[in-house]
Short mmCIF file of C-alpha atoms and ligand atoms in Angstrom, two decimals:
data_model
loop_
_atom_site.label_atom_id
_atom_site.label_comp_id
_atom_site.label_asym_id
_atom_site.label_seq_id
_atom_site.Cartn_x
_atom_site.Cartn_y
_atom_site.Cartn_z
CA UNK A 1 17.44 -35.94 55.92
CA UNK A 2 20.70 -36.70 57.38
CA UNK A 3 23.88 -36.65 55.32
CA UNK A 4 26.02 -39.71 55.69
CA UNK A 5 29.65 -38.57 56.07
CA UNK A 6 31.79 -41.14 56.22
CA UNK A 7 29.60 -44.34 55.75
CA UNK A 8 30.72 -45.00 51.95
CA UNK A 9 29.77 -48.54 50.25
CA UNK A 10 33.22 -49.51 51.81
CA UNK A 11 33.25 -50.35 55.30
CA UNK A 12 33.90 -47.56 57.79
CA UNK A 13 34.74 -48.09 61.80
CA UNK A 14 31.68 -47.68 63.62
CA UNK A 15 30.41 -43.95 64.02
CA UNK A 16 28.19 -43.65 66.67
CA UNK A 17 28.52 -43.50 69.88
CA UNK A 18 27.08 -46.21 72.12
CA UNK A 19 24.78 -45.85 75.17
CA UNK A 20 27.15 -46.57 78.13
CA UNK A 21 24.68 -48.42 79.59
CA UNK A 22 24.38 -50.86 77.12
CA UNK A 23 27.64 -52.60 78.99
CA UNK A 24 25.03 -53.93 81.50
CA UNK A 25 22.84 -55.63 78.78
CA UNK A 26 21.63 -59.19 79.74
CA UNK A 27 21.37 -59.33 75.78
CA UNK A 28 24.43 -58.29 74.69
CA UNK A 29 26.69 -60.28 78.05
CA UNK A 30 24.91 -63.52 76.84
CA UNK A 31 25.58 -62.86 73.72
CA UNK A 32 29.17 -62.66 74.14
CA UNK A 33 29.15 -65.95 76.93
CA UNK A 34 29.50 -63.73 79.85
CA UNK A 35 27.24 -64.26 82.60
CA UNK A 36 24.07 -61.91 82.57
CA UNK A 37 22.27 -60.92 85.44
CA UNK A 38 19.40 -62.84 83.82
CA UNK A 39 18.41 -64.81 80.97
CA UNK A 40 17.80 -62.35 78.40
CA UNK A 41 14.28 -62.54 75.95
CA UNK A 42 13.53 -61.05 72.87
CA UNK A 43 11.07 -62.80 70.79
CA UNK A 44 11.51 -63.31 66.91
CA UNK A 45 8.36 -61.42 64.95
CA UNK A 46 7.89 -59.33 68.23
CA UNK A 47 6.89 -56.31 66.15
CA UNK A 48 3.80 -56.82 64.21
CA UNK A 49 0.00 -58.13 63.90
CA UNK A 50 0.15 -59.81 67.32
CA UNK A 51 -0.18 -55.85 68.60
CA UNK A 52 -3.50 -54.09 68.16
CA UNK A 53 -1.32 -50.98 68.22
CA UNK A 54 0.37 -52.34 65.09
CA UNK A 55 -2.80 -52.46 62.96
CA UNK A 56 -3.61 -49.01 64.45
CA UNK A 57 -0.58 -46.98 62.81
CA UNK A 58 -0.35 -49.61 60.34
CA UNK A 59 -3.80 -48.65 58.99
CA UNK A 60 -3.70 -48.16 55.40
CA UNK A 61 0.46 -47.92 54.99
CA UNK A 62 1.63 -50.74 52.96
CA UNK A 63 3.90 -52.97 54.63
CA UNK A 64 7.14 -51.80 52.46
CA UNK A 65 5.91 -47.82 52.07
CA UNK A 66 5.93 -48.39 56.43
CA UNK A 67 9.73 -50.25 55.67
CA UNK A 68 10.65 -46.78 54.46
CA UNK A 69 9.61 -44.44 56.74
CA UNK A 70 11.90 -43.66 59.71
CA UNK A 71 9.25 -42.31 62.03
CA UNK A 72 7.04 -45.73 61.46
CA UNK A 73 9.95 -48.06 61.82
CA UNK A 74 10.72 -46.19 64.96
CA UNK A 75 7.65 -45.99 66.10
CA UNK A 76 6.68 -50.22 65.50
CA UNK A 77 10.05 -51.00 66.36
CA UNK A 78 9.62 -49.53 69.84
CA UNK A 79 5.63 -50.84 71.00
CA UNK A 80 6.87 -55.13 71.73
CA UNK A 81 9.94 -53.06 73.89
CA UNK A 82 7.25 -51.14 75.86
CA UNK A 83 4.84 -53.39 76.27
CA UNK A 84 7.33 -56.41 76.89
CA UNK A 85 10.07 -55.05 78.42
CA UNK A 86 11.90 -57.50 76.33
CA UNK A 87 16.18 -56.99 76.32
CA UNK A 88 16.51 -55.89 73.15
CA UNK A 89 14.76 -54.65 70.36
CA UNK A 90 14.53 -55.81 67.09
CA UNK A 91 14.66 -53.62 63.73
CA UNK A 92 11.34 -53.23 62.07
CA UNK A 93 12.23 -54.25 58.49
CA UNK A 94 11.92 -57.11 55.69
CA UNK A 95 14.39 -59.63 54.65
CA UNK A 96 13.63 -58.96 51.21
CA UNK A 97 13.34 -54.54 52.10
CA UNK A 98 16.79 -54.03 50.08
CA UNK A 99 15.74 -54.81 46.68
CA UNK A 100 13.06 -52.32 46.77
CA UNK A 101 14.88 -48.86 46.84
CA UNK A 102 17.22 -50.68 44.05
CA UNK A 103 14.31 -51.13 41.54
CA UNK A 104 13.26 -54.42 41.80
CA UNK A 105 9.65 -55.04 41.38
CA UNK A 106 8.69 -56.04 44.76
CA UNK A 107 5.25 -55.90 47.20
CA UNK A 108 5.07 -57.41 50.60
CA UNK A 109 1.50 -59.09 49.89
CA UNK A 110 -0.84 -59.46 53.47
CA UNK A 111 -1.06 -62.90 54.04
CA UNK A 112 1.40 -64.47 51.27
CA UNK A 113 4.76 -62.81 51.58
CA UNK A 114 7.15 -61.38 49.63
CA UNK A 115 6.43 -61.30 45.63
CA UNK A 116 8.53 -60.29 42.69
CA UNK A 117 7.02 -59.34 39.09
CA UNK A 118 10.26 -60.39 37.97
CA UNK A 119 12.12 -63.78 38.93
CA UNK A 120 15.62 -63.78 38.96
CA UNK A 121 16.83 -67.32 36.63
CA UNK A 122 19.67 -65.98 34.37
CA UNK A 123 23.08 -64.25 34.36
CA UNK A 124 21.64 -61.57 32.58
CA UNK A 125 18.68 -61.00 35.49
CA UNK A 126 21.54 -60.98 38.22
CA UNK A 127 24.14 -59.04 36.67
CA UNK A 128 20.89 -56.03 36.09
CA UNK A 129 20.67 -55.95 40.16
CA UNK A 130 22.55 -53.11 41.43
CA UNK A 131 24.76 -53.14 44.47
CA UNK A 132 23.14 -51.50 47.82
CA UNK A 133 24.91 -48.35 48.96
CA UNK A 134 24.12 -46.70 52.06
CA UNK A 135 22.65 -43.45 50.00
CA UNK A 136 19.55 -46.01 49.03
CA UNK A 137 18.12 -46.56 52.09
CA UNK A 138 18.72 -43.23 54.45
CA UNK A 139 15.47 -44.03 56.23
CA UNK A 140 16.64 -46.51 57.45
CA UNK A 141 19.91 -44.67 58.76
CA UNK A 142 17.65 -42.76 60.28
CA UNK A 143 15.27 -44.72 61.76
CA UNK A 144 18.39 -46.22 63.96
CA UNK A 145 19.60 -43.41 64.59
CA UNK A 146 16.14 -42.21 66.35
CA UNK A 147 15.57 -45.78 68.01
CA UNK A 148 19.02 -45.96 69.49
CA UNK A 149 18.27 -42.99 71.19
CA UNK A 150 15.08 -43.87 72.60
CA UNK A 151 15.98 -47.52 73.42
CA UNK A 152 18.71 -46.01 75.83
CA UNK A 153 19.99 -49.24 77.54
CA UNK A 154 18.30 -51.61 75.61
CA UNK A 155 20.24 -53.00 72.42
CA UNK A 156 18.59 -52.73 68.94
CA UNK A 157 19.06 -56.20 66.95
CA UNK A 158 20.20 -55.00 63.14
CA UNK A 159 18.76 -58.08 60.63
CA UNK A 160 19.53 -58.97 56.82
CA UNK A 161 18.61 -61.45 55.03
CA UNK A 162 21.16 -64.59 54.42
CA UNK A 163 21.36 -65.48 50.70
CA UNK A 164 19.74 -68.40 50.35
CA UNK A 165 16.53 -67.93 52.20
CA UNK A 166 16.44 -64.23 50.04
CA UNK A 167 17.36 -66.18 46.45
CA UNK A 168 14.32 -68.32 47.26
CA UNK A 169 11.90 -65.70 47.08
CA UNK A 170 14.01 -63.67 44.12
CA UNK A 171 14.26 -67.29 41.92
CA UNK A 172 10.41 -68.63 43.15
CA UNK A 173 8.84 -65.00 42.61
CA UNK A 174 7.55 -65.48 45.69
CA UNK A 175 6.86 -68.13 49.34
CA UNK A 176 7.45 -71.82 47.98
CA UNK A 177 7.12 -74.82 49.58
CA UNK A 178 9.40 -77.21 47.78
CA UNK A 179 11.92 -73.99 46.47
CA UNK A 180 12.28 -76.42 43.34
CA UNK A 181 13.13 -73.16 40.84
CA UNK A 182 15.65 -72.23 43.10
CA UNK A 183 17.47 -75.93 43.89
CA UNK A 184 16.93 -76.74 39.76
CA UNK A 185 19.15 -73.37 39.92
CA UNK A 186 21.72 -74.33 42.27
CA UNK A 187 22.75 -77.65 40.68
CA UNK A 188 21.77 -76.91 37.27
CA UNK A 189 23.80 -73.66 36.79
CA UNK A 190 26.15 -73.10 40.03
CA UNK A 191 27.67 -70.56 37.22
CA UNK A 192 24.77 -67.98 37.52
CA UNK A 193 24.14 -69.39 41.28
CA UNK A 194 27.31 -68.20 42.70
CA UNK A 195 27.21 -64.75 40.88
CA UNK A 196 23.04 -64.34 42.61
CA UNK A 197 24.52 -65.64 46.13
CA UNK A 198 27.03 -63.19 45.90
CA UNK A 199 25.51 -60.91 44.83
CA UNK A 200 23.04 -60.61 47.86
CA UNK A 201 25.95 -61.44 50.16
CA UNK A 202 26.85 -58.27 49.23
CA UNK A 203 23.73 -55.98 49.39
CA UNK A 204 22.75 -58.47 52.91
CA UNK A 205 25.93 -57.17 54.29
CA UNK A 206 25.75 -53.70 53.24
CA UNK A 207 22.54 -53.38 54.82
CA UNK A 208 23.93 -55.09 58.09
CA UNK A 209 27.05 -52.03 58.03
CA UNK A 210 24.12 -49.24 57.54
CA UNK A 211 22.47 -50.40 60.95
CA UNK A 212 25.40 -50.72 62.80
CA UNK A 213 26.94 -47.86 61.42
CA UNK A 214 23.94 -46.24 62.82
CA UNK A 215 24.14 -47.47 66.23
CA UNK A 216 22.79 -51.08 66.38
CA UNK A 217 24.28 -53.11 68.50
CA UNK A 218 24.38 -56.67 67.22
CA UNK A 219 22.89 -58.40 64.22
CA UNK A 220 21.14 -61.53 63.32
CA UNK A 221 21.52 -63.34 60.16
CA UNK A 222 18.20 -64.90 59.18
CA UNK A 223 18.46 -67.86 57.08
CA UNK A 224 14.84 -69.55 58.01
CA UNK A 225 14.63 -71.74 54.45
CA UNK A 226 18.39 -73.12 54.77
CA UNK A 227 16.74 -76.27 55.70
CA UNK A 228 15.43 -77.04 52.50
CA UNK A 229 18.84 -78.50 52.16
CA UNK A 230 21.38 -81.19 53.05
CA UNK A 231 23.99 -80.48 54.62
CA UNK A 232 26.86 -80.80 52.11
CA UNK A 233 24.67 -78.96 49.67
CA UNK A 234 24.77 -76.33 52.50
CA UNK A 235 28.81 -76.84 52.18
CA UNK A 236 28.97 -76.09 49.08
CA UNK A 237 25.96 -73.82 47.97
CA UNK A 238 24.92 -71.80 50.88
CA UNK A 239 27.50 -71.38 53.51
CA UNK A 240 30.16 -69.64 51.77
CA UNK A 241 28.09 -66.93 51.27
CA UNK A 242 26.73 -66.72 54.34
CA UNK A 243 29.94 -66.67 56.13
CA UNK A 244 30.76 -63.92 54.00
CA UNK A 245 28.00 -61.90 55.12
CA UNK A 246 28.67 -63.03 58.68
CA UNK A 247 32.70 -61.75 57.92
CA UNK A 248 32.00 -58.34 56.85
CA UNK A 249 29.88 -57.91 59.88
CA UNK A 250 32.16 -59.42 62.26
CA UNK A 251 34.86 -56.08 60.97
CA UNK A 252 32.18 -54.14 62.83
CA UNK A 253 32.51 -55.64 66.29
CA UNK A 254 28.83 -56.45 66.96
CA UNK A 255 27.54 -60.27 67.80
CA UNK A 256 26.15 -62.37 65.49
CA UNK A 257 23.16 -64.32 65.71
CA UNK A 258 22.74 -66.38 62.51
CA UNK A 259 19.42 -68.69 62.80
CA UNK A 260 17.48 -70.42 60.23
CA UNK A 261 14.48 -73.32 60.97
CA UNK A 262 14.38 -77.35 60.19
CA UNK A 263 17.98 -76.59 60.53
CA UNK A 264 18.89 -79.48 63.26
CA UNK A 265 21.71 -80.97 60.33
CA UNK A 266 23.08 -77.46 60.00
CA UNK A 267 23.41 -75.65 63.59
CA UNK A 268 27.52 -76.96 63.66
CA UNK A 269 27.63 -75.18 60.13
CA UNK A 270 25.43 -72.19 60.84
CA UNK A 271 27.80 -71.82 63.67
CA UNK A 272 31.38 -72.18 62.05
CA UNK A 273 29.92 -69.99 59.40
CA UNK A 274 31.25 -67.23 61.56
CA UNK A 275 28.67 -66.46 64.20
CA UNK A 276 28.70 -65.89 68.08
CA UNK A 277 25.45 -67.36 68.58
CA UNK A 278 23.49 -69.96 66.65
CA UNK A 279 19.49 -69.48 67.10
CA UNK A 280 18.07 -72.96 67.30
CA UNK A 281 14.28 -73.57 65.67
CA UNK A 282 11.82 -75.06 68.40
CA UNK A 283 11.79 -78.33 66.36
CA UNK A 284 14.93 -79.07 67.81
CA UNK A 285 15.41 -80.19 71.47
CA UNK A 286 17.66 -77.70 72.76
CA UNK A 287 19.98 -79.89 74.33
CA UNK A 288 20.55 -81.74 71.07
CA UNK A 289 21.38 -77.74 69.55
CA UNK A 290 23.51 -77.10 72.25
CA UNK A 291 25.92 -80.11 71.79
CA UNK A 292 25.85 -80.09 67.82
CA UNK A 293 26.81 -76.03 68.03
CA UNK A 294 29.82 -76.91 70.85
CA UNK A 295 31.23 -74.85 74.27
CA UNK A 296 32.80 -72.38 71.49
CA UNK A 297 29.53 -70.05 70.82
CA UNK A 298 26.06 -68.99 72.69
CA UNK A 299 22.44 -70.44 71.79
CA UNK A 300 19.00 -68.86 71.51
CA UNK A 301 15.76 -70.11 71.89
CA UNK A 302 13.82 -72.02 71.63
CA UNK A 303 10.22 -72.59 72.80
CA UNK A 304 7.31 -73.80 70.16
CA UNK A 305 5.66 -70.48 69.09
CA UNK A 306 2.24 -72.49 69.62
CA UNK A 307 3.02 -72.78 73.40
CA UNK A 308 1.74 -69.36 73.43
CA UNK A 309 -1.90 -70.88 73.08
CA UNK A 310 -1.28 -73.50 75.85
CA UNK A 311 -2.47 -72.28 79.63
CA UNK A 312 -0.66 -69.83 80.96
CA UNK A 313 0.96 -72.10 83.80
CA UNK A 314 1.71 -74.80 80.90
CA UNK A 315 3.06 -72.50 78.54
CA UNK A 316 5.73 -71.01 81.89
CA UNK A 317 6.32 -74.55 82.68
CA UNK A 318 7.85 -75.43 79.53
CA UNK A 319 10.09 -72.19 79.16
CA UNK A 320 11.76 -73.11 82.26
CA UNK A 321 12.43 -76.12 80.34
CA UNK A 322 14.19 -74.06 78.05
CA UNK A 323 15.89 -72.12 80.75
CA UNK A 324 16.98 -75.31 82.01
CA UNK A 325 18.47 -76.49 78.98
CA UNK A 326 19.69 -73.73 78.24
CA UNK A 327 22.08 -73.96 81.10
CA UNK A 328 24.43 -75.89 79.92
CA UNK A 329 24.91 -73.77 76.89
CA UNK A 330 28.29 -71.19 76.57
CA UNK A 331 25.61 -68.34 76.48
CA UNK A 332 21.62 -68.51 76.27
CA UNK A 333 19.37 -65.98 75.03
CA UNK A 334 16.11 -67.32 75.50
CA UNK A 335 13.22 -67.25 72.75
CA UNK A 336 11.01 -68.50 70.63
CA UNK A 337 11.92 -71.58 68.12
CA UNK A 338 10.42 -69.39 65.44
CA UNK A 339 8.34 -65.46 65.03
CA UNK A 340 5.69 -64.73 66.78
CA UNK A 341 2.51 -66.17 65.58
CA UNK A 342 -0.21 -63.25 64.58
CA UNK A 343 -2.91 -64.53 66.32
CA UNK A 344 -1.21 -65.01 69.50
CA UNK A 345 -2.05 -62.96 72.85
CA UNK A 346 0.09 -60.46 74.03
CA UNK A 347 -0.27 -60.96 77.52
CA UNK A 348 0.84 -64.15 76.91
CA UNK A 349 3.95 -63.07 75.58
CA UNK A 350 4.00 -60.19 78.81
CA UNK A 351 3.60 -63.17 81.15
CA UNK A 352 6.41 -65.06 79.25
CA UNK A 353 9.13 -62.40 79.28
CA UNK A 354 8.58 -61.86 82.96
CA UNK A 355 8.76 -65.27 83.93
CA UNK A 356 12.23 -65.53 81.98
CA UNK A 357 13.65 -62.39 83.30
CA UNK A 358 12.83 -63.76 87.14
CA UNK A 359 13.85 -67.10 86.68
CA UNK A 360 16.96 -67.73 88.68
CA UNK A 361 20.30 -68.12 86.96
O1 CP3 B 401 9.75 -58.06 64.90
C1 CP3 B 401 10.55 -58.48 64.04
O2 CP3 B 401 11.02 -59.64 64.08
C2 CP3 B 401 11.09 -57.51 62.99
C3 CP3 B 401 10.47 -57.52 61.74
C4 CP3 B 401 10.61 -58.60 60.70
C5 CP3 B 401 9.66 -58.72 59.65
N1 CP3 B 401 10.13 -59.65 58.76
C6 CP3 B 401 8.42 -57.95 59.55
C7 CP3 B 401 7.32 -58.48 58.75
C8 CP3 B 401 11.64 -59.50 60.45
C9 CP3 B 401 12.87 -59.82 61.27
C10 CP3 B 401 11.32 -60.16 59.23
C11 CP3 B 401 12.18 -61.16 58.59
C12 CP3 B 401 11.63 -62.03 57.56
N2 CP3 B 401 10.83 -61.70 56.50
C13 CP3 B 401 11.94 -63.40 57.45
C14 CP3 B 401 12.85 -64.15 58.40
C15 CP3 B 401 12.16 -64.44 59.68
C16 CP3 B 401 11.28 -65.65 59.66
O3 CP3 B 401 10.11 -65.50 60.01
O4 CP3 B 401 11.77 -66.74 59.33
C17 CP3 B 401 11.27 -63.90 56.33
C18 CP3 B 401 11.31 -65.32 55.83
C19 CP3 B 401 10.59 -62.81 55.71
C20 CP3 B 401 9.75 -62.82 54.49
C21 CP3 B 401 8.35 -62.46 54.86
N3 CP3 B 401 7.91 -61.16 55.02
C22 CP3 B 401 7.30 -63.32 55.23
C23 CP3 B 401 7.36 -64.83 55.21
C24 CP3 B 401 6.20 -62.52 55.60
C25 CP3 B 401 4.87 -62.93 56.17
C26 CP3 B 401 3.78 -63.07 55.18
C27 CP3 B 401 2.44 -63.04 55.88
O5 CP3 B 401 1.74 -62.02 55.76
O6 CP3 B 401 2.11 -64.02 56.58
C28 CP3 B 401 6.62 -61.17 55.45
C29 CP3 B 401 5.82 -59.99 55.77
C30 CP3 B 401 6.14 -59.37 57.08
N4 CP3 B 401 7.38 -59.09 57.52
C31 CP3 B 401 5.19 -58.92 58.05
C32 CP3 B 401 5.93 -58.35 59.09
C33 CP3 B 401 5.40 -57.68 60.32
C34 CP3 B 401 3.69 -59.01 57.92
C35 CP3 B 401 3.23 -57.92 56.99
C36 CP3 B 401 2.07 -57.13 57.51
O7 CP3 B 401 2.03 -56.74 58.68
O8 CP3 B 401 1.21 -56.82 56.67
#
């Protein structure tokens, strides 16, 4: 296992070298609002149980013991880049991955989601979390460090968690619907919420500096339950945490994607937070995205992650839609409004990418 010279807890300038030809990226120009050669795909949930070769080496590996082993992140991180041809890759990981190798009592249960034995509720509960260091999680050092090598040209997407959408599942003990536990938190003891946001602020944006420290080349910040809230409870609850996640990984130089869904009231937030592009859920007509998040940052998305199951020719029709849209934005990388749904076709999503990548700009 590698030794990490030089990537302490503190933050370090970046250490490894970056494939020259990621300058050309589609991904990484329209990230940035330059113009790309085309409009650059990646889909959200592209690694996973859509692939039958997921299930294959997937086959009796729990879905966290395969979050900590480089060669199987590598490995499913790499299959929806070869059989897409998608523009970038995304890390094969867990929002939730972080707490495991610091002792939390954690499983990633099929079907359901994350679960801990343990809910988080008092001072006490947060203060016994330790803070993420880069020497508890050297797979997944690794695992970048292999995958940025393979993916050659093609950018690998580093991902953490935001706080709020990770406190949900640490306060609920697991998926909720309502996240009542975790809003009776917020306003009934912003004392012991502000010390659990920041708290994962911290660990989310240590885990962002490992990846990109290891040769990822931009990040996304998924906060997919922010919209469980208004938006001056955002204000003042959620979004000062997230932006400083989203400032300790803009000292790294990488874009930032920060997206979360039902988040229509939010996208001129989720942008000023402090990212370069604001993901917009398929709910949301992308035009109506575009204009809330202004001419000063890109856009991705957004197509309904059910189009998938429409006719081929339907499901191409309304991408260009997107495309379309899309447009008018400062920068557009296209995808879906959401992940990929598990029962959806890959050749579907083969189909899609191609039509996106030929669609004139
Ligand atoms: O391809 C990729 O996008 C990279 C991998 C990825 C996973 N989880 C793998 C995974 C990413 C980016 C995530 C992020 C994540 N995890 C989010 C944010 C994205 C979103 O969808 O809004 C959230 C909310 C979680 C928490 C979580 N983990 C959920 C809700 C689930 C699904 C539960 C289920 O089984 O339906 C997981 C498990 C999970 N994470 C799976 C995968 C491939 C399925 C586990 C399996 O294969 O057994």
């Amino acid at each position: 296992m590698c030794e990490h010279a030089g990537v302490g807890a503190t933050i370090v300038s970046v250490t490894t070298a970056r494939d020259p030809r990621l300058a050309d990226s589609a991904f990484l120009k329209a990230a940035r609002g330059e113009t790309p050669q085309h409009t650059p795909v990646w889909f959200m949930r592209q690694a996973g149980r859509a692939l039958p070769e997921y299930h294959k080496v997937r086959e009796g590996v729990a879905m966290l013991d395969a979050c900590m082993d480089a060669d199987l992140i590598t490995e499913i991180t790499l299959q929806p880049v070869r059989r897409y041809g998608v523009d970038a890759a995304i890390f094969f990981s867990d929002i939730v991955l972080p707490l495991k190798p610091l002792g939390l009592d954690l499983e990633i249960k099929p079907g359901v989601g994350p679960v801990f034995a343990n809910p988080v509720r008092t001072l006490a509960d947060v203060e016994a979390i330790p803070d993420l260091t880069p020497e508890h999680v050297p797979f997944i050092t690794q695992a970048v460090q292999n995958l940025v090598a393979e993916l050659g040209g093609t950018p690998l997407i580093g991902f953490a968690g935001a706080p709020f959408t990770v406190a949900s599942y640490l306060v609920e003990g697991g998926p909720s619907k309502e996240y009542a536990k975790t809003k009776a938190l917020m306003f009934g003891a912003p004392d012991v919420w502000d010390a659990l946001m920041r708290k994962i602020a911290g660990i989310s944006a240590t885990f962002l500096e490992v990846q990109v420290n290891a040769g990822a080349s931009a990040i996304q910040l998924f906060d997919s339950w922010a919209g469980a809230v208004t938006p001056s409870d955002y204000a003042t609850y959620v979004r000062p945490y997230s932006s400083a996640v989203l400032a300790r990984a803009g000292e790294l130089g990488v874009p930032r994607i920060h997206f979360g869904v039902n988040s229509a009231m939010l996208l001129d937030q989720m942008g000023e937070a402090g990212a370069d592009v604001v993901g917009v859920d398929w709910r949301t007509p992308l035009e109506y995205g575009i204009d809330k998040i202004g001419p000063e940052r890109a856009v991705q998305g957004n197509l309904d992650p059910t189009l998938v199951f429409a006719p081929t020719g339907v499901m191409l029709q309304r991408a260009g839609d997107v495309i379309e849209a899309g447009k008018r934005a400062k920068g557009h990388i296209f995808n879906l409004g959401h992940g990929v749904i598990p029962s959806t076709n890959p050749d579907q999503l083969k189909k899609l990418a191609e039509f996106v990548q030929g669609y004139p700009v």
